[in-house]
Coordinates of C-alpha atoms in Angstrom, one line a residue:
X1 CA -75.8 -59.1 -50.6
X2 CA -72.5 -57.9 -49.2
X3 CA -71.7 -54.4 -50.3
X4 CA -67.9 -54.9 -50.2
X5 CA -66.9 -57.3 -53.0
X6 CA -63.1 -57.7 -52.4
X7 CA -60.0 -55.6 -53.1
X8 CA -59.3 -53.9 -56.4
X9 CA -57.3 -55.9 -59.0
X10 CA -54.2 -53.9 -58.4
X11 CA -54.3 -54.8 -54.7
X12 CA -54.9 -58.4 -55.5
X13 CA -51.7 -58.5 -57.7
X14 CA -49.6 -56.9 -55.1
X15 CA -50.8 -59.2 -52.3
X16 CA -50.5 -62.3 -54.3
X17 CA -46.9 -61.6 -55.5
X18 CA -45.9 -61.6 -51.9
X19 CA -47.7 -64.9 -51.3
X20 CA -46.4 -66.7 -54.5
X21 CA -44.0 -69.0 -52.6
X22 CA -46.8 -70.3 -50.4
X23 CA -49.2 -70.7 -53.2
X24 CA -46.8 -72.7 -55.4
X25 CA -47.0 -75.4 -52.8
X26 CA -50.8 -75.6 -53.2
X27 CA -52.2 -78.0 -55.7
X28 CA -54.3 -76.2 -58.3
X29 CA -56.6 -79.3 -58.2
X30 CA -57.3 -78.6 -54.6
X31 CA -57.7 -74.9 -55.2
X32 CA -60.4 -75.8 -57.8
X33 CA -62.1 -78.2 -55.5
X34 CA -62.1 -75.4 -52.8
X35 CA -63.6 -73.0 -55.3
X36 CA -66.5 -75.3 -56.1
X37 CA -67.1 -76.0 -52.5
X38 CA -67.4 -72.2 -52.0
X39 CA -69.7 -72.0 -55.0
X40 CA -71.9 -74.7 -53.4
X41 CA -71.9 -73.0 -50.1
X42 CA -73.0 -69.7 -51.7
X43 CA -75.7 -71.4 -53.6
X44 CA -77.0 -73.0 -50.4
X45 CA -76.9 -69.7 -48.7
X46 CA -79.0 -68.1 -51.5
X47 CA -81.6 -70.8 -51.8
X48 CA -81.5 -72.5 -48.4
X49 CA -81.0 -75.9 -50.1
X50 CA -78.0 -77.9 -51.4
X51 CA -77.4 -77.9 -55.1
X52 CA -78.0 -81.6 -55.4
X53 CA -81.6 -81.2 -54.2
X54 CA -82.6 -78.4 -56.5
X55 CA -84.2 -79.6 -59.8
X56 CA -84.4 -76.4 -61.8
X57 CA -84.5 -72.6 -62.2
X58 CA -88.1 -72.3 -61.1
X59 CA -87.4 -73.8 -57.8
X60 CA -84.4 -71.5 -57.3
X61 CA -86.6 -68.4 -57.7
X62 CA -89.4 -69.7 -55.4
X63 CA -87.0 -70.6 -52.7
X64 CA -85.2 -67.3 -52.8
X65 CA -88.4 -65.3 -52.7
X66 CA -89.6 -67.4 -49.7
X67 CA -86.3 -66.8 -47.8
X68 CA -86.3 -63.1 -48.5
X69 CA -89.9 -62.8 -47.3
X70 CA -89.8 -65.1 -44.3
X71 CA -86.1 -65.2 -43.3
X72 CA -84.7 -61.8 -44.4
X73 CA -82.2 -61.5 -41.5
X74 CA -81.0 -65.1 -41.9
X75 CA -80.8 -64.8 -45.7
X76 CA -78.7 -61.6 -45.4
X77 CA -76.4 -63.1 -42.8
X78 CA -75.7 -66.4 -44.6
X79 CA -75.3 -64.8 -48.0
X80 CA -73.0 -62.1 -46.7
X81 CA -70.9 -64.7 -45.0
X82 CA -70.7 -67.0 -48.0
X83 CA -69.9 -64.0 -50.3
X84 CA -67.2 -62.8 -48.0
X85 CA -65.5 -66.2 -47.9
X86 CA -65.6 -66.4 -51.7
X87 CA -64.2 -62.9 -51.9
X88 CA -61.3 -63.9 -49.6
X89 CA -60.7 -66.9 -51.8
X90 CA -60.5 -64.6 -54.9
X91 CA -58.2 -62.2 -53.1
X92 CA -55.9 -65.0 -52.2
X93 CA -55.9 -67.2 -55.3
X94 CA -57.3 -65.4 -58.4
X95 CA -54.0 -64.2 -59.9
X96 CA -52.3 -67.6 -59.4
X97 CA -55.2 -69.4 -60.9
X98 CA -55.0 -67.3 -64.0
X99 CA -51.2 -67.9 -64.2
X100 CA -51.7 -71.6 -63.8
X101 CA -54.2 -71.6 -66.6
X102 CA -51.4 -70.7 -69.0
X103 CA -49.4 -73.9 -68.2
X104 CA -51.5 -76.7 -69.6
X105 CA -50.5 -78.8 -72.5
X106 CA -52.5 -81.1 -74.8
X107 CA -55.7 -79.9 -76.6
X108 CA -56.6 -76.9 -74.5
X109 CA -59.6 -74.7 -75.3
X110 CA -60.9 -71.5 -73.8
X111 CA -64.6 -70.8 -73.9
X112 CA -66.2 -67.4 -74.1
X113 CA -67.9 -65.0 -76.4
X114 CA -70.8 -64.5 -73.9
X115 CA -71.3 -62.8 -70.6
X116 CA -73.1 -65.6 -68.9
X117 CA -72.6 -69.4 -68.4
X118 CA -76.0 -70.7 -69.3
X119 CA -77.5 -74.0 -70.6
X120 CA -75.8 -73.6 -74.1
X121 CA -72.4 -73.1 -72.5
X122 CA -72.9 -76.0 -70.2
X123 CA -73.9 -78.3 -73.0
X124 CA -70.9 -77.2 -75.1
X125 CA -68.6 -78.1 -72.3
X126 CA -70.2 -81.5 -71.9
X127 CA -69.9 -82.2 -75.7
X128 CA -66.4 -80.9 -76.1
X129 CA -65.3 -82.9 -73.0
X130 CA -65.7 -86.0 -75.2
X131 CA -62.9 -84.7 -77.5
X132 CA -60.6 -82.2 -75.8
X133 CA -58.1 -82.5 -73.0
X134 CA -58.7 -79.3 -71.0
X135 CA -61.4 -76.6 -71.2
X136 CA -60.6 -73.3 -69.7
X137 CA -63.8 -71.6 -68.5
X138 CA -64.0 -67.9 -67.5
X139 CA -65.4 -67.8 -63.9
X140 CA -69.0 -66.7 -64.3
X141 CA -69.3 -65.9 -60.6
X142 CA -66.2 -63.7 -60.2
X143 CA -67.9 -60.7 -62.0
X144 CA -70.7 -60.7 -59.4
X145 CA -68.1 -60.4 -56.6
X146 CA -65.7 -58.0 -58.2
X147 CA -68.0 -55.5 -59.9
X148 CA -71.4 -53.8 -60.0
X149 CA -73.0 -55.4 -63.1
X150 CA -76.1 -53.2 -62.9
X151 CA -78.4 -56.2 -63.0
X152 CA -81.9 -56.6 -61.9
X153 CA -82.4 -59.1 -59.1
X154 CA -78.6 -59.7 -59.0
X155 CA -78.8 -62.4 -56.2
X156 CA -81.2 -64.5 -58.4
X157 CA -79.0 -64.1 -61.5
X158 CA -76.0 -65.1 -59.4
X159 CA -77.8 -68.2 -58.1
X160 CA -78.7 -69.2 -61.7
X161 CA -75.0 -68.9 -62.7
X162 CA -74.0 -71.0 -59.7
X163 CA -76.6 -73.6 -60.6
X164 CA -75.2 -74.1 -64.1
X165 CA -71.5 -74.0 -63.2
X166 CA -71.9 -76.4 -60.3
X167 CA -73.1 -79.1 -62.8
X168 CA -69.4 -79.4 -63.6
X169 CA -68.4 -80.2 -60.1
X170 CA -67.9 -84.0 -60.7
X171 CA -65.2 -83.1 -63.3
X172 CA -63.4 -81.0 -60.7
X173 CA -63.8 -83.4 -57.8
X174 CA -62.2 -86.1 -60.0
X175 CA -58.8 -84.3 -59.6
X176 CA -57.5 -85.5 -63.0
X177 CA -53.8 -85.0 -63.5
X178 CA -54.7 -83.1 -66.6
X179 CA -57.9 -81.1 -65.6
X180 CA -60.9 -81.7 -67.9
X181 CA -62.2 -78.2 -66.9
X182 CA -60.4 -75.4 -65.2
X183 CA -62.2 -72.3 -64.0
X184 CA -60.3 -69.1 -64.1
X185 CA -61.1 -65.4 -63.4
X186 CA -60.7 -63.4 -66.6
X187 CA -61.0 -60.0 -64.9
X188 CA -63.2 -58.6 -67.6
X189 CA -65.2 -56.0 -65.6
X190 CA -62.2 -54.6 -63.6
X191 CA -60.1 -54.4 -66.8
X192 CA -62.9 -52.6 -68.7
X193 CA -63.2 -50.1 -65.9
X194 CA -59.5 -49.5 -65.0
X195 CA -57.1 -50.8 -67.6
X196 CA -56.0 -48.4 -70.3
X197 CA -54.8 -51.1 -72.7
X198 CA -58.2 -52.9 -72.5
X199 CA -60.1 -49.7 -73.1
X200 CA -58.0 -48.8 -76.1
X201 CA -58.3 -52.4 -77.5
X202 CA -62.0 -52.4 -77.2
X203 CA -62.3 -49.0 -78.9
X204 CA -60.0 -50.0 -81.8
X205 CA -61.9 -53.2 -82.4
X206 CA -65.2 -51.4 -82.4
X207 CA -64.0 -48.7 -84.8
X208 CA -62.3 -51.3 -87.1
X209 CA -65.5 -53.4 -87.3
X210 CA -68.2 -50.6 -87.4
X211 CA -66.6 -47.6 -89.1
X212 CA -66.8 -49.2 -92.6
X213 CA -70.6 -48.8 -92.6
X214 CA -70.3 -45.1 -91.7
X215 CA -69.8 -42.3 -94.2
X216 CA -66.6 -40.4 -93.5
X217 CA -63.7 -40.9 -91.1
X218 CA -64.4 -42.3 -87.6
X219 CA -61.6 -42.3 -85.1
X220 CA -63.3 -42.8 -81.7
X221 CA -66.3 -44.2 -79.9
X222 CA -67.5 -40.6 -79.3
X223 CA -67.5 -40.1 -83.1
X224 CA -69.3 -43.4 -83.6
X225 CA -72.1 -42.4 -81.2
X226 CA -72.3 -38.9 -82.7
X227 CA -72.6 -40.4 -86.2
X228 CA -75.3 -42.9 -85.1
X229 CA -77.3 -39.9 -83.6
X230 CA -76.8 -37.2 -86.2
X231 CA -76.8 -39.5 -89.2
X232 CA -79.3 -42.0 -87.7
X233 CA -81.1 -42.9 -90.9
X234 CA -77.9 -43.5 -92.9
X235 CA -76.4 -45.4 -90.0
X236 CA -79.4 -47.7 -89.6
X237 CA -79.8 -48.3 -93.3
X238 CA -76.2 -49.6 -93.4
X239 CA -76.3 -51.4 -90.0
X240 CA -79.3 -53.7 -90.4
X241 CA -78.1 -55.5 -93.6
X242 CA -74.5 -55.7 -92.3
X243 CA -75.3 -58.4 -89.8
X244 CA -73.5 -56.4 -87.0
X245 CA -76.6 -56.1 -84.9
X246 CA -78.3 -59.2 -83.6
X247 CA -80.6 -58.8 -80.6
X248 CA -80.2 -61.2 -77.6
X249 CA -82.0 -64.4 -78.5
X250 CA -81.7 -63.7 -82.2
X251 CA -79.9 -65.6 -84.9
X252 CA -77.7 -64.6 -87.8
X253 CA -79.5 -64.1 -91.1
X254 CA -82.9 -63.1 -89.6
X255 CA -84.1 -59.8 -91.3
X256 CA -85.5 -57.2 -88.9
X257 CA -86.3 -53.5 -89.3
X258 CA -84.4 -51.1 -87.0
X259 CA -87.5 -50.5 -84.9
X260 CA -88.2 -54.3 -84.6
X261 CA -84.6 -54.9 -83.6
X262 CA -84.7 -52.2 -81.0
X263 CA -88.0 -53.5 -79.6
X264 CA -86.6 -57.1 -79.3
X265 CA -83.4 -55.8 -77.8
X266 CA -85.2 -54.0 -75.0
X267 CA -87.7 -56.8 -74.5
X268 CA -84.8 -59.3 -73.9
X269 CA -83.3 -57.1 -71.3
X270 CA -86.5 -56.9 -69.2
X271 CA -85.8 -58.4 -65.8
X272 CA -82.1 -58.7 -66.6
X273 CA -80.8 -55.1 -66.4
X274 CA -81.4 -52.9 -63.5
X275 CA -84.6 -50.7 -63.9
X276 CA -82.5 -47.5 -63.9
X277 CA -80.2 -48.7 -66.7
X278 CA -83.1 -50.1 -68.7
X279 CA -85.1 -46.9 -68.4
X280 CA -82.1 -44.9 -69.7
X281 CA -81.9 -47.3 -72.7
X282 CA -85.6 -46.9 -73.5
X283 CA -85.2 -43.2 -73.8
X284 CA -82.2 -43.5 -76.3
X285 CA -82.7 -42.9 -80.0
X286 CA -82.7 -46.1 -82.0
X287 CA -79.3 -45.4 -83.7
X288 CA -77.2 -45.1 -80.5
X289 CA -79.3 -47.9 -78.9
X290 CA -78.5 -50.4 -81.6
X291 CA -74.9 -49.2 -81.7
X292 CA -74.7 -50.0 -77.9
X293 CA -76.1 -53.4 -78.7
X294 CA -73.3 -54.1 -81.2
X295 CA -70.7 -53.0 -78.6
X296 CA -72.2 -55.3 -76.0
X297 CA -71.8 -58.2 -78.5
X298 CA -68.1 -57.2 -79.1
X299 CA -66.9 -56.9 -75.5
X300 CA -67.0 -60.6 -74.6
X301 CA -65.6 -61.5 -78.0
X302 CA -62.6 -59.1 -77.4
X303 CA -61.9 -60.8 -74.0
X304 CA -62.2 -64.2 -75.7
X305 CA -59.5 -63.3 -78.2
X306 CA -57.4 -61.8 -75.4
X307 CA -57.7 -64.9 -73.2
X308 CA -57.0 -67.2 -76.2
X309 CA -53.7 -65.3 -76.8
X310 CA -52.7 -65.0 -73.2
X311 CA -53.5 -68.6 -72.2
X312 CA -52.2 -70.2 -75.5
X313 CA -55.5 -71.9 -76.0
X314 CA -57.9 -72.3 -78.9
X315 CA -61.0 -70.1 -78.6
X316 CA -64.3 -72.1 -78.7
X317 CA -67.9 -70.8 -78.7
X318 CA -71.2 -72.6 -78.0
X319 CA -73.8 -70.7 -80.1
X320 CA -74.1 -69.9 -83.8
X321 CA -74.5 -66.2 -83.1
X322 CA -71.3 -66.1 -81.2
X323 CA -69.5 -67.9 -84.0
X324 CA -70.9 -65.2 -86.3
X325 CA -69.3 -62.4 -84.4
X326 CA -66.1 -64.4 -83.8
X327 CA -65.7 -64.8 -87.6
X328 CA -66.5 -61.1 -88.3
X329 CA -63.9 -60.0 -85.8
X330 CA -61.3 -62.4 -87.2
X331 CA -61.9 -60.9 -90.7
X332 CA -61.7 -57.4 -89.4
X333 CA -58.4 -58.1 -87.6
X334 CA -57.0 -60.2 -90.5
X335 CA -56.4 -63.1 -88.0
X336 CA -57.1 -66.8 -88.2
X337 CA -60.0 -68.4 -86.4
X338 CA -57.7 -71.0 -84.9
X339 CA -54.6 -70.8 -82.9
X340 CA -51.9 -72.2 -85.2
X341 CA -49.7 -73.6 -82.5
X342 CA -52.5 -75.2 -80.5
X343 CA -54.8 -77.1 -82.8
X344 CA -54.9 -78.3 -86.4
X345 CA -57.5 -77.0 -88.8
X346 CA -59.0 -80.5 -88.9
X347 CA -59.4 -80.7 -85.1
X348 CA -60.7 -77.1 -85.1
X349 CA -63.3 -77.8 -87.7
X350 CA -64.3 -81.0 -85.9
X351 CA -64.9 -79.1 -82.7
X352 CA -66.9 -76.6 -84.6
X353 CA -69.0 -79.3 -86.1
X354 CA -69.8 -81.1 -82.9
X355 CA -71.5 -77.9 -81.7
X356 CA -74.0 -78.0 -84.5
X357 CA -77.6 -78.4 -83.5
X358 CA -77.9 -81.7 -85.4
X359 CA -75.4 -83.3 -82.9
X360 CA -77.0 -81.7 -79.8
X361 CA -77.8 -85.2 -78.6
X362 CA -74.2 -85.5 -77.4
X363 CA -75.1 -83.2 -74.5
X364 CA -77.4 -85.9 -73.2
X365 CA -74.4 -87.7 -71.8
X366 CA -74.3 -87.0 -68.0
X367 CA -71.3 -85.3 -66.4
X368 CA -70.8 -88.3 -64.1
X369 CA -70.5 -90.5 -67.2
X370 CA -68.1 -88.0 -68.8
X371 CA -65.9 -88.3 -65.7
X372 CA -65.6 -92.0 -66.2
X373 CA -64.9 -91.7 -69.9
X374 CA -62.1 -89.1 -69.3
X375 CA -60.6 -91.2 -66.5
X376 CA -60.2 -94.0 -69.1
X377 CA -58.7 -91.6 -71.7
X378 CA -61.6 -92.4 -74.0
X379 CA -61.9 -88.8 -75.1
X380 CA -58.5 -89.2 -76.8
X381 CA -59.7 -92.4 -78.4
X382 CA -62.7 -90.6 -79.8
X383 CA -60.5 -87.8 -81.1
X384 CA -58.4 -90.4 -83.0
X385 CA -61.4 -92.2 -84.3
X386 CA -63.1 -89.1 -85.6
X387 CA -59.9 -88.0 -87.2
X388 CA -60.0 -91.1 -89.4
X389 CA -63.4 -90.0 -90.8
X390 CA -62.4 -86.4 -91.4
X391 CA -58.7 -86.8 -92.5
X392 CA -59.6 -87.2 -96.2
X393 CA -61.7 -84.0 -96.1
X394 CA -58.9 -82.2 -94.3
X395 CA -56.3 -83.2 -96.9
X396 CA -58.4 -82.0 -99.8
X397 CA -57.8 -78.3 -99.0
X398 CA -59.9 -75.6 -97.1
X399 CA -62.6 -77.3 -95.1
X400 CA -66.2 -76.4 -95.6
X401 CA -68.1 -76.3 -92.3
X402 CA -71.2 -78.0 -93.6
X403 CA -69.1 -80.8 -95.2
X404 CA -67.3 -81.3 -91.8
X405 CA -70.6 -81.6 -90.0
X406 CA -71.7 -84.3 -92.4
X407 CA -68.4 -86.2 -91.9
X408 CA -68.5 -86.0 -88.1
X409 CA -72.2 -87.0 -88.1
X410 CA -71.4 -90.0 -90.4
X411 CA -68.4 -90.9 -88.2
X412 CA -70.5 -90.9 -85.0
X413 CA -73.2 -92.9 -86.7
X414 CA -70.6 -95.5 -87.8
X415 CA -69.2 -95.7 -84.3
X416 CA -72.7 -96.4 -82.9
X417 CA -73.3 -99.1 -85.5
X418 CA -70.0 -100.6 -84.5
X419 CA -71.2 -100.7 -80.9
X420 CA -74.4 -102.5 -81.9
X421 CA -72.5 -105.1 -83.8
X422 CA -70.2 -105.6 -80.8
X423 CA -73.2 -106.4 -78.6
X424 CA -74.6 -108.7 -81.2
X425 CA -71.2 -110.5 -81.4
X426 CA -71.2 -111.0 -77.6
X427 CA -74.7 -112.6 -77.8
X428 CA -73.6 -114.9 -80.7
X429 CA -70.4 -115.9 -78.9
X430 CA -72.3 -117.0 -75.7
X431 CA -75.3 -118.6 -77.4
X432 CA -73.7 -122.0 -78.1
X433 CA -72.3 -122.2 -74.6
X434 CA -75.7 -121.6 -73.0
X435 CA -77.4 -124.0 -75.4
X436 CA -74.9 -126.7 -74.4
X437 CA -75.7 -126.5 -70.7
X438 CA -79.4 -125.8 -70.7
X439 CA -82.6 -126.9 -72.4
X440 CA -86.2 -126.3 -71.4
X441 CA -87.9 -123.3 -69.9
X442 CA -86.2 -122.6 -66.6
X443 CA -83.7 -120.0 -67.8
X444 CA -84.8 -117.3 -65.4
X445 CA -84.5 -119.5 -62.3
X446 CA -81.0 -120.7 -63.3
X447 CA -79.9 -117.2 -63.9
X448 CA -81.1 -116.0 -60.5
X449 CA -79.8 -119.1 -58.8
X450 CA -76.4 -118.6 -60.2
X451 CA -76.4 -115.0 -59.1
X452 CA -77.2 -116.3 -55.6
X453 CA -74.3 -118.8 -55.8
X454 CA -72.0 -115.9 -57.0
X455 CA -73.2 -113.1 -54.9
X456 CA -70.4 -110.7 -55.9
X457 CA -71.9 -110.6 -59.4
X458 CA -75.5 -110.2 -58.5
X459 CA -75.4 -106.4 -58.5
X460 CA -74.5 -106.6 -62.2
X461 CA -77.8 -108.4 -62.8
X462 CA -80.0 -106.4 -60.5
X463 CA -81.1 -109.6 -58.8
X464 CA -82.9 -109.3 -55.5
X465 CA -84.6 -112.7 -55.0
X466 CA -83.9 -114.3 -51.6
X467 CA -81.5 -117.3 -51.8
X468 CA -83.9 -119.5 -49.8
X469 CA -86.6 -119.2 -52.4
X470 CA -84.3 -120.7 -55.0
X471 CA -82.4 -123.3 -53.0
X472 CA -84.1 -126.2 -54.7
X473 CA -84.0 -124.8 -58.2
X474 CA -80.3 -124.5 -58.8
X475 CA -79.2 -127.7 -60.6
X476 CA -75.8 -128.1 -62.0
X477 CA -77.1 -127.3 -65.5
X478 CA -78.8 -124.2 -64.3
X479 CA -75.7 -123.0 -62.6
X480 CA -73.7 -123.6 -65.7
X481 CA -76.1 -121.6 -67.8
X482 CA -76.1 -118.9 -65.2
X483 CA -72.3 -118.5 -65.3
X484 CA -72.4 -118.2 -69.0
X485 CA -75.2 -115.6 -68.8
X486 CA -73.4 -113.7 -66.2
X487 CA -70.3 -113.6 -68.4
X488 CA -72.5 -112.3 -71.2
X489 CA -74.1 -109.6 -69.1
X490 CA -70.7 -108.5 -67.6
X491 CA -69.2 -108.1 -71.1
X492 CA -72.3 -106.1 -72.2
X493 CA -72.0 -103.9 -69.1
X494 CA -68.3 -103.2 -69.8
X495 CA -69.2 -102.5 -73.5
X496 CA -72.0 -100.2 -72.4
X497 CA -69.7 -98.1 -70.2
X498 CA -67.2 -97.5 -73.1
X499 CA -67.2 -94.5 -75.3
X500 CA -69.0 -96.5 -78.0
X501 CA -71.6 -97.7 -75.5
X502 CA -72.2 -94.2 -74.2
X503 CA -72.6 -92.8 -77.7
X504 CA -75.0 -95.6 -78.6
X505 CA -77.1 -94.9 -75.5
X506 CA -77.2 -91.1 -76.0
X507 CA -77.9 -91.1 -79.7
X508 CA -81.6 -90.9 -80.7
X509 CA -82.8 -94.1 -82.5

């Protein structure tokens, strides 16, 4: 990996202010396309293979290990070059990308609450894309370029991040007038290291959330760590039932002893943190270790709240554990979970509901299909349709999350049923016409013959029989039947590509 990861944030700001006039002329759609092209080039440099040809994470690791062992010089050269080009891009565009992220209208959401962009975040984006206008996504690659994350096998972890974020490339390449997704650098690592306001904000949030479980007055992080060390028993007895510590991979509500929680915490970091950092953590007393775990949960949440305020977007999370911390922080800060000027309570609760595990089948919809739906504005249609099912619940007062999940699930099931009725209606509408032009058992030949006579429609029917083989079979009646059948199939194809059709296909029987 390259050892120089770009200029400091302050240098970036100074340089980009000078270049503002030039960059205003650059379409942000094109900038996003360029960013994803650089992501793709870096992934290919790391793995030696284009993203489209890699099937999973296991293949990524195997290919990288092979390249490091058999092509170390070529590996280093290509990765350094791709990293350098991406670093130059960030130096040139990152500030303007962030500024542009503030300007979107419509239903705009900002994701976050976690350090990495993994499968759960990807699925959340795919699901929410069925409903929202724009999803603002913190760039998961930027931290690798701008900071030392003290990770184990950093190139491998970088390649994994690239693999997941590149699944969204069709949404970027579509160049929608209103971007469905927009990747922006949130500058989390540089701000935590260099910005006094960020450091103070993180400290105040930590004290506000954790100090109530401590006996006595706590005014700083130093005092928090001192208390967790010197009053370890009291600290742990209050911490574990509070729900403030949940180890990576854990879920809210699971009861663990302090020693079990510490063991799971360290186990989850094996292979992720650098050996030096992990060794230091293993030698920490349990009190400070679990306090550190809580702080690690709070940092991305703090940045999510900051991004939500700065960008004028609704914060959205993808995992129940992240919602758990989001709600605790909102309570501690006496703030609302939703941005009042961005989204209604009904829409917010609907978005929360579609992330429930019972509706995880929505993530089965391919990104390429999502592109087609968004291009036809069907995400706005779905938003309006679901509002019809949830409006009565919203008008009755405060919305219970479980009730909203039931209403959204019922609404989706009703829409799927509507699609099935629509297909049945198409069949019934064409049945008399087909019966009028055809009797007997040569339906298949007539259908294929008509496809031959109307070759522009044959792809819709997946017909590949040579015309010469059917030259004598296509009577006038057969052709008449075939035209009616083609009309039926075309209508069904169009129906299947609609939002209703896609939902019906994705939903388990």
